[in-house]
Structures are given as structure tokens and as C-alpha cells.
XYZ file of C-alpha atoms in Angstrom:
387
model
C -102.960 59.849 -182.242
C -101.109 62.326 -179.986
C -100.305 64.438 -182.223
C -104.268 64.830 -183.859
C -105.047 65.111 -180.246
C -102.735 67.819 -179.715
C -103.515 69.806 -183.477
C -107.237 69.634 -182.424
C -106.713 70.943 -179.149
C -104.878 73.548 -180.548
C -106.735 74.202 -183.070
C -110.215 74.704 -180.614
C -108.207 76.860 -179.073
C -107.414 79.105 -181.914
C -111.156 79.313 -183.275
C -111.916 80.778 -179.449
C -109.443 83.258 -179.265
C -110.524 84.343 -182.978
C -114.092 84.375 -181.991
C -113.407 85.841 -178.441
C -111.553 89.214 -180.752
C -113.424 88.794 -184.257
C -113.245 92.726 -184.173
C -109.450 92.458 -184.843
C -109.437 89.493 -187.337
C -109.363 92.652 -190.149
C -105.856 93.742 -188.473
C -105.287 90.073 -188.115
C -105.303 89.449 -191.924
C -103.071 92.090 -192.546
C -99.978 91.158 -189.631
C -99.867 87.658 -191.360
C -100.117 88.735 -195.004
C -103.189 87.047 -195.180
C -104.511 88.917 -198.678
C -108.168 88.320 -198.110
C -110.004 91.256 -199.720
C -112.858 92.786 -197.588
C -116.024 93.720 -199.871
C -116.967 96.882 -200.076
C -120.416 97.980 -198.555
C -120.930 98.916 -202.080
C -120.781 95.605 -203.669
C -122.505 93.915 -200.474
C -125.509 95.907 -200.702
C -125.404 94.778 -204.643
C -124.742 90.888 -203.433
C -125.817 90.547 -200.122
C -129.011 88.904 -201.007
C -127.180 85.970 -202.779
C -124.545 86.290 -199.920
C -127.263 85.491 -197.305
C -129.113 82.799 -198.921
C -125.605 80.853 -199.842
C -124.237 81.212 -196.520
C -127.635 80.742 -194.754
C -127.533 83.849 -192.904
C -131.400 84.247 -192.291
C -133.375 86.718 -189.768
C -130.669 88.957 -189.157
C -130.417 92.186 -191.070
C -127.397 94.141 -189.304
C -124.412 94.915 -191.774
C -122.342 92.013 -192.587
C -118.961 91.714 -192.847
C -117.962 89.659 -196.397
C -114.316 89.048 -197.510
C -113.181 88.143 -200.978
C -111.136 84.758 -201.076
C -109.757 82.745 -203.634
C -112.163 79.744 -203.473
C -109.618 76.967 -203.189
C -109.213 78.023 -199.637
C -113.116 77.791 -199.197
C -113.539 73.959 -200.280
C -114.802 72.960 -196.893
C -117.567 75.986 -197.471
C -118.093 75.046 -201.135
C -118.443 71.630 -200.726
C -121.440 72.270 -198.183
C -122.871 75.191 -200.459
C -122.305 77.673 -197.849
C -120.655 80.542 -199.549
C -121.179 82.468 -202.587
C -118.764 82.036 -205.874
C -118.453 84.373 -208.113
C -115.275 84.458 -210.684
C -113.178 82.240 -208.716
C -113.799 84.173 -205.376
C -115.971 83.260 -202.620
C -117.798 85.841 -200.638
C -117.533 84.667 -197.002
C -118.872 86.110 -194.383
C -116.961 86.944 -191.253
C -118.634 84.355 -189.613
C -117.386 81.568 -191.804
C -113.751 83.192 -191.967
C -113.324 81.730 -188.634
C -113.642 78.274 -189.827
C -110.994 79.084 -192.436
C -108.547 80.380 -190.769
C -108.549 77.654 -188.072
C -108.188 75.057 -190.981
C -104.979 76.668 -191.989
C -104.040 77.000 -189.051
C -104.294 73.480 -188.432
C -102.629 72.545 -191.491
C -99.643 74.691 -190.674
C -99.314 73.427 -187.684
C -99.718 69.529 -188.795
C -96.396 70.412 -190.803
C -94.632 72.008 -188.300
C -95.217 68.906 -185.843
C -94.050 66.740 -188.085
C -90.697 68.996 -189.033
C -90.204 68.755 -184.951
C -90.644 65.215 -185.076
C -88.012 64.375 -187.643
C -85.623 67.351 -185.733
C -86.254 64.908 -182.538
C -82.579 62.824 -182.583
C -80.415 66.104 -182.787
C -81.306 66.430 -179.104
C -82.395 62.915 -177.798
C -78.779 62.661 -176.147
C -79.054 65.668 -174.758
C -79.933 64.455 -170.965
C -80.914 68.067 -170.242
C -83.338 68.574 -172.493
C -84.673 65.229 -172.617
C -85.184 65.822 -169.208
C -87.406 68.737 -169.263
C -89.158 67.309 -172.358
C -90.327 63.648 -170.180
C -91.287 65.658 -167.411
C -93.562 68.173 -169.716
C -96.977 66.189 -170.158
C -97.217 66.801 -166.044
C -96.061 70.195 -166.141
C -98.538 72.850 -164.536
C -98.136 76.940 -164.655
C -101.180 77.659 -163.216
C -102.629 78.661 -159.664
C -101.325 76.474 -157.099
C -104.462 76.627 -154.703
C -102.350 76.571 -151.585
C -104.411 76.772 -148.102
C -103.724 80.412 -147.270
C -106.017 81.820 -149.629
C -109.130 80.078 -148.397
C -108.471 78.983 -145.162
C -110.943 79.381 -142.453
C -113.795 80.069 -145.108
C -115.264 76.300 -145.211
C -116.085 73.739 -142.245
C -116.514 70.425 -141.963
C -120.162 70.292 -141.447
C -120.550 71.917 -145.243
C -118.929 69.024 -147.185
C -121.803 66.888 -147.866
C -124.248 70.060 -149.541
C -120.467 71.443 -151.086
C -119.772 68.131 -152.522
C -123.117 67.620 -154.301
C -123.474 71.823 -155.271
C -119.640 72.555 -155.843
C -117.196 69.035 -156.114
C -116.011 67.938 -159.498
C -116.712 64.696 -160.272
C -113.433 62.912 -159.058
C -114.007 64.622 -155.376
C -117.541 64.265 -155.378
C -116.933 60.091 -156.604
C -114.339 60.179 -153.422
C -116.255 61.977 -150.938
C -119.356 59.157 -151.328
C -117.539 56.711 -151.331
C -115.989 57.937 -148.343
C -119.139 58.839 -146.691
C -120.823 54.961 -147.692
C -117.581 52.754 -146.911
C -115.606 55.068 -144.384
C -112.723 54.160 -146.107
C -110.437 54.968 -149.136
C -107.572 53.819 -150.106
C -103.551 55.544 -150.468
C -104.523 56.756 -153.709
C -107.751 58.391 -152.944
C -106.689 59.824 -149.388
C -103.696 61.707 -150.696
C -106.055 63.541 -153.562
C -108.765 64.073 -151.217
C -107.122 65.430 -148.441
C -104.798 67.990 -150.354
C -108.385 69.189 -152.444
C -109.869 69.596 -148.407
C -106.423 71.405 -147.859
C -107.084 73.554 -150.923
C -110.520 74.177 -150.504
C -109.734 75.938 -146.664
C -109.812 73.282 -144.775
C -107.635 73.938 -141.591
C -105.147 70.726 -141.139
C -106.860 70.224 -137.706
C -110.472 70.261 -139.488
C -109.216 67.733 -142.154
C -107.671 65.578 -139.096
C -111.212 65.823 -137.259
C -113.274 64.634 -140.712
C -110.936 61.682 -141.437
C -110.827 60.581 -137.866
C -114.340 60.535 -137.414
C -115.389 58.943 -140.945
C -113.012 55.989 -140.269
C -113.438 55.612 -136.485
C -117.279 54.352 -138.217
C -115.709 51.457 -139.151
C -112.285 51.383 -136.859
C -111.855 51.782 -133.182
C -109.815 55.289 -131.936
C -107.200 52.834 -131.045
C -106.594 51.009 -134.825
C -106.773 54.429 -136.125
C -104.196 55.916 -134.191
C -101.430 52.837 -135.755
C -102.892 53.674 -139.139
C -101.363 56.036 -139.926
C -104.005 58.062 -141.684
C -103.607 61.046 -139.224
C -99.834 60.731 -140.245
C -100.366 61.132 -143.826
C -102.791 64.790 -142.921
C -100.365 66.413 -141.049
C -97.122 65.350 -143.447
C -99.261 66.534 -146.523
C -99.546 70.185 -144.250
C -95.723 70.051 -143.798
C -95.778 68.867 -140.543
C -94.344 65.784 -140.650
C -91.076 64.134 -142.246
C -89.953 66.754 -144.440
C -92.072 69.554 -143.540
C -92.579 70.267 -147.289
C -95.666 71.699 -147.961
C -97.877 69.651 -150.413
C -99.930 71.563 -153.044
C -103.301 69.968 -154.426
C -102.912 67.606 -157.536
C -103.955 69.599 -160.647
C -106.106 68.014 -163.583
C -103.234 67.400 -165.736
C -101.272 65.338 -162.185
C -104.890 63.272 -161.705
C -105.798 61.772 -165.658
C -101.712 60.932 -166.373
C -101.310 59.120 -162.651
C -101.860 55.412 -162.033
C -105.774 54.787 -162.485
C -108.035 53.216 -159.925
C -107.092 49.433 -158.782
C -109.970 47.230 -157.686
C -111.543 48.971 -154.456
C -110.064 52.407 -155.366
C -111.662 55.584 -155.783
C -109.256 57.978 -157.205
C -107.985 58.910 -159.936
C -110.170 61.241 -162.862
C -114.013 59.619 -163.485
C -113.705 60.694 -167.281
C -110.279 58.620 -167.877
C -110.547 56.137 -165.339
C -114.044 54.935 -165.190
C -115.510 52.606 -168.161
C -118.604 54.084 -170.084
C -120.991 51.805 -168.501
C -120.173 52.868 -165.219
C -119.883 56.455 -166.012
C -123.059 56.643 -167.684
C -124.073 54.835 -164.616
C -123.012 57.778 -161.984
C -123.775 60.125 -164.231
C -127.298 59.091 -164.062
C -127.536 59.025 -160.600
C -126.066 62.185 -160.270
C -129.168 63.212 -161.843
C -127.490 64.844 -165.477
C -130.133 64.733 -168.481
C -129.071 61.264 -170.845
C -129.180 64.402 -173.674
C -125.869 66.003 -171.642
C -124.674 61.991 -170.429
C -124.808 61.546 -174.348
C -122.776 64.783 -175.182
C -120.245 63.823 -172.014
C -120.149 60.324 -173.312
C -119.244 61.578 -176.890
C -116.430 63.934 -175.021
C -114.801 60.897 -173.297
C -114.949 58.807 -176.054
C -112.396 61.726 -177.882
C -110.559 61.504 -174.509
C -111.185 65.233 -173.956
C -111.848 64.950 -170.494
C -111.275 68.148 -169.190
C -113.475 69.095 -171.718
C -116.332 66.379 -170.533
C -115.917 67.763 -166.867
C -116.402 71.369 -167.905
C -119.557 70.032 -169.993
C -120.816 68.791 -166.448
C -119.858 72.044 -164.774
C -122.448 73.722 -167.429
C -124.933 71.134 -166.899
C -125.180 71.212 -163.159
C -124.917 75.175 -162.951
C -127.197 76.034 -165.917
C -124.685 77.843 -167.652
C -124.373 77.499 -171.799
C -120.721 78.282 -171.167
C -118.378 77.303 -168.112
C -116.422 80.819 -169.253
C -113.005 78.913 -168.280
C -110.677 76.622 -168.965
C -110.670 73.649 -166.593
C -107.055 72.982 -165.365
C -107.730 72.085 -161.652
C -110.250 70.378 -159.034
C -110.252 73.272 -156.600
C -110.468 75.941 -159.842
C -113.605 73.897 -160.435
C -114.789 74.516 -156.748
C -114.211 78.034 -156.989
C -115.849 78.876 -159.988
C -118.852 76.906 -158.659
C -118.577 78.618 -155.626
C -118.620 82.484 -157.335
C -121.244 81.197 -159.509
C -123.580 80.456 -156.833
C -122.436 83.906 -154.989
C -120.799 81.566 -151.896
C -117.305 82.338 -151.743
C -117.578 86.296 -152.423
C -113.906 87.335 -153.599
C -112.118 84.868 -151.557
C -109.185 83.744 -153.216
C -110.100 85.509 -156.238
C -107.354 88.326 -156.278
C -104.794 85.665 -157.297
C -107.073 83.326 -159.502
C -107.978 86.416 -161.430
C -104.580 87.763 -162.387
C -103.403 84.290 -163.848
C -106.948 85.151 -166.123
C -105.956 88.219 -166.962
C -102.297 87.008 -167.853
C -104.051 84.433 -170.357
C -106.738 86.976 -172.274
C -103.148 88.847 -172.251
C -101.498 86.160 -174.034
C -104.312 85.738 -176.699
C -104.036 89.530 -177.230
C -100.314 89.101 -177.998
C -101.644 85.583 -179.930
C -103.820 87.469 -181.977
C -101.427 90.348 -183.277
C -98.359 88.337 -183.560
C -100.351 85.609 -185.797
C -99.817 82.538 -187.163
C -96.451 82.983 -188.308
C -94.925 83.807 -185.348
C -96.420 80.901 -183.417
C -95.674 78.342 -185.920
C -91.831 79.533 -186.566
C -90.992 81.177 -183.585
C -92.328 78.348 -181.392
C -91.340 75.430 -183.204
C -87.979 74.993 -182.186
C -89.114 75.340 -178.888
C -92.784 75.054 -177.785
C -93.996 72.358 -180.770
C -90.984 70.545 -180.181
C -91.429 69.657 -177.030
C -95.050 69.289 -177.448
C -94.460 66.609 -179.735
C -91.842 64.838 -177.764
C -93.441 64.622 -174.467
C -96.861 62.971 -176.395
């Protein structure tokens, strides 16, 4: 099941990255050997009539791209009567040479998983690498969201409208909770409070908030021997260690310990049952067509996925144009969406964006090949190990 998850995931990712540079797929082809013939305009002009009405390309009359491939690698196409045949080729549009490419892809990769899984006891006594490989389903690369890049630029007094324009579900489910009960538990304080921290929340505004949300239902004194107000200014590095904490990332909040009875943390798409997700969903106001389509996302446990469908819902966009990797990236992008936030904290944010189109430049001319042997030693191996 891990592994599927993993080939689809990877495969999704693939189709974008062709999509996102379909003006290269030509050199494409031709760095991976790929032989598929492109038609001449010649023999499109004499075709394209028959190419059009097999591959259902209707209405629009700019040029089309059409590549000759032997039709065994077309089945998916053929068996929905989407492409043209002719001699044992089928014509396929450039459109639909996406979709084939991505299948091999996936197929290549399917076989290079399982050649990493059966390679897996040549290094399983290797404490060193079996060490890196445990620890690799938590693993995070991106933007850290530490407090210096936004602090000072949000107050106290804007949480409730933030949390209902700009919170991701799992801070938004905390903060009314918070705001209902006046009280969270461990689990929920320690994810809330570094998101506050990463959002620009000074440590003394995040000290004021919690102090007077549970002084509702707690005298100053009780509060004091909490030890609530501890827990802020140790998660600043001011207490105990004086290491500074960094906000959990998406990856840190579905793998943790779920939600107890009473508990509030943890990621609404993983932890919460469909019932009641369907139920906050609702009263978060998101059409039952999108609760259906967020539904159908959770149900594939593609919950990042299911949060950035919610993202697109609540800010009208037909595409969240990024990848979802962490609660206060979610903020941000909300934030520059609605024009908010400006450039703050953007210089950063945007170089780790460039340094991934970067990497699906390199994806794209190095090819299949390259990822599939180059990377399975390595990359697949591990991938495979930690699922």
C-alpha cells in the first residue's frame, strides 16, 4: 500500500512537471531515447480531421502537435477510442502523450521499487544507514518559518478574522476550540504556539493570548503553577535549553500521535473520522460538491492534497499554485493571495521555489533514466524502506 501510495505520488508529480514544460517534451523524447516519431505538418493537415474526432479534440483549431507511436504503448488510449490507428501506429496528440509517458514512468518505477526492496538486507545491519532511513518519513528540507522573518507583522487582536481568512484547517480546528473551551491540551499547545511563533507572533504577544484565554476559565494564580507560560517561553529558547523550537511542518503533524479524547491537535484530514470532518467542513461553510471532492482525497489518504483542495475552495482559486508542505506556508500563501502580508517573508520562501522549478528543469532534461538508475540505489531505496 506504501509503495502504490508512493508510485502515485510520484507519478502526479511527473505528469505536472511534464505539463508545467510540454514545450520541451520534443527534447525530452530524444535525451531518453524515447523513438516517438513527430508527424509532419504535412501528414497532419492530410489526417488531422480523423486525428481530432478520435482523440476528441473539438472547438479548437490552432496547430496540433501529433506523434507517431507504436500502439502497444497506447492501450490505455485505444481501449477508450481516443487516438487514431493507422498501420500499427497511433497518432497521439501532445496532449495525450502526457498520459503515456507518466504510465511508463510509473511502470519503471514500480520495478525499480521492488529491485530496492529485495536489495533491502545488504544494508539492514548497517546501523548507519538504517538510521537515516527510520528517521526519513519525518524528514523536512524545506523553509523552516522561524520568527525573524515575520515578526512584528501580526497582533493578537487579528487572530480570530486570520484564523477564519488565512488558518489551515488543523490551526483554525485549534484556535476554536481554544477560543470555546479556553483550554487545549500538551499536544495542541505545543503546535499552536510554535504556528503563533511562526506566523510573527512576538513570544511576549503569544504569552499575553494564552494567559488571557485560560485565565477565562483559571484564576492568574492556577495559571502561574501551570506551567503553560513555561512551555511559551522554552519553545522561544528561553527556558531549559534555550534551543530554539521551529514550527511542526505537515509531514511532523499527520505521522505524530493523533488526537486522544479531549484533544485538538494533530492534522483534521488524518486524524478526524469522515463523519466529523464532513461535519466541520460544513460548518466551515465549504460547498458538499468540494466536501465530496475533499472526502474522496482523504479517503486516498492524500491529505496534503485534501488541505490544498480547501485552500482553493476558500480562496477561489482553480489552482493553489503550490505544493503544501507546511501550516505557516499555508498562512502565507493565503496571506499574499489576499494582498495582506506584502513581501514579508517572501525573499526566503521564494528562493526554496525557485530551487524546486530548478530541480524539475534538471528533472526534465536528465529524464527518466537518470532518475530511475541513478536514484535507485539511493533515493528509491530509502523511499521504500522508510514506508
Amino acid at each position: 500500500e506504501a509503495r502504490k501510495w508512493f508510485c502515485d505520488c510520484e507519478k502526479e508529480l511527473f505528469r505536472l512537471r511534464l505539463e508545467e514544460h510540454r514545450e520541451e517534451i520534443a527534447q525530452f523524447l530524444e535525451h531518453n531515447n524515447l523513438k516517438f516519431e513527430e508527424v509532419s505538418e504535412t501528414e497532419v493537415m492530410e489526417k488531422e480531421q480523423l486525428i481530432r474526432d478520435s482523440s476528441q479534440i473539438y472547438g479548437n483549431r490552432e496547430k496540433i502537435m501529433v506523434y507517431k507511436v507504436p500502439f502497444v504503448e497506447a492501450l490505455e488510449l485505444v481501449k477508450h477510442r481516443r487516438v487514431y490507428v493507422e498501420r500499427g501506429m497511433a497518432y497521439v496528440p501532445h496532449t495525450e502523450l502526457v498520459s503515456i509517458l507518466t504510465g511508463m514512468f510509473r511502470t519503471q518505477l514500480s520495478k525499480s521499487l521492488i529491485k530496492c526492496a529485495r536489495s533491502l538486507p545488504a544494508v539492514s545491519d548497517d546501523e548507519r544507514i538504517m538510521s537515516i532511513l527510520n528517521e526519513l518519513t519525518t524528514a523536512y528540507s524545506g523553509d523552516d518559518f522561524s520568527s525573524t522573518k515575520l515578526e512584528g507583522q501580526v497582533s493578537v487582536a487579528q487572530l480570530p478574522a486570520l484564523a477564519k481568512s488565512s488558518f489551515p484547517p488543523c490551526m483554525r480546528n485549534i484556535h476554536e476550540v481554544f477560543s470555546e473551551q479556553h483550554h487545549i491540551k500538551h499536544g495542541a499547545r505545543l503546535q499552536f504556539c510554535l504556528f503563533l511563533k511562526g506566523m510573527g507572533l512576538s513570544m511576549e504577544d503569544v504569552r499575553t493570548y494564552f494567559r488571557q484565554e485560560f485565565c477565562k476559565k483559571m484564576d492568574a494564580e492556577t495559571y502561574g503553577k501551570s506551567g503553560h507560560d513555561y512551555m511559551v517561553r522554552h519553545l522561544f529558547g528561553k527556558e531549559g535549553k534555550r534551543a530554539d523550537k521551529n514550527p511542526y511542518n505537515c509531514m511532523k503533524i499527520i505521522t505524530g500521535s493523533g488526537p486522544s479524547s479531549g484533544d485538538c491537535h494533530g492534522c483534521p484530514f488524518k486524524h478526524m473520522d469522515a463523519e466529523n470532518l464532513e461535519r466541520k467542513l460544513t460548518a466551515w461553510k465549504i460547498p458538499k460538491i468540494q466536501i465530496r471532492e475533499i472526502l474522496g482525497l482523504v479517503a486516498g489518504q492524500h491529505y496534503q492534497i485534501a488541505c490544498s483542495k480547501y485552500y482553493e475552495v476558500t480562496h477561489n482559486k482553480g489552482d493553489a499554485g503550490f505544493g503544501l508542505n507546511h501550516p505557516n506556508q499555508y498562512f502565507l500563501e493565503s496571506q499574499q493571495a489576499q494582498g495582506n502580508r506584502g513581501n514579508v517573508g517572501k525573499q526566503g520562501y521564494q528562493s526554496s521555489q525557485s530551487s524546486s522549478m530548478q530541480g524539475s528543469q534538471i528533472f526534465l532534461h536528465a529524464g527518466i533514466s537518470i532518475f530511475l538508475h541513478a536514484g535507485v540505489s539511493a533515493t528509491l531505496t530509502i523511499c521504500i524502506s522508510a514506508c
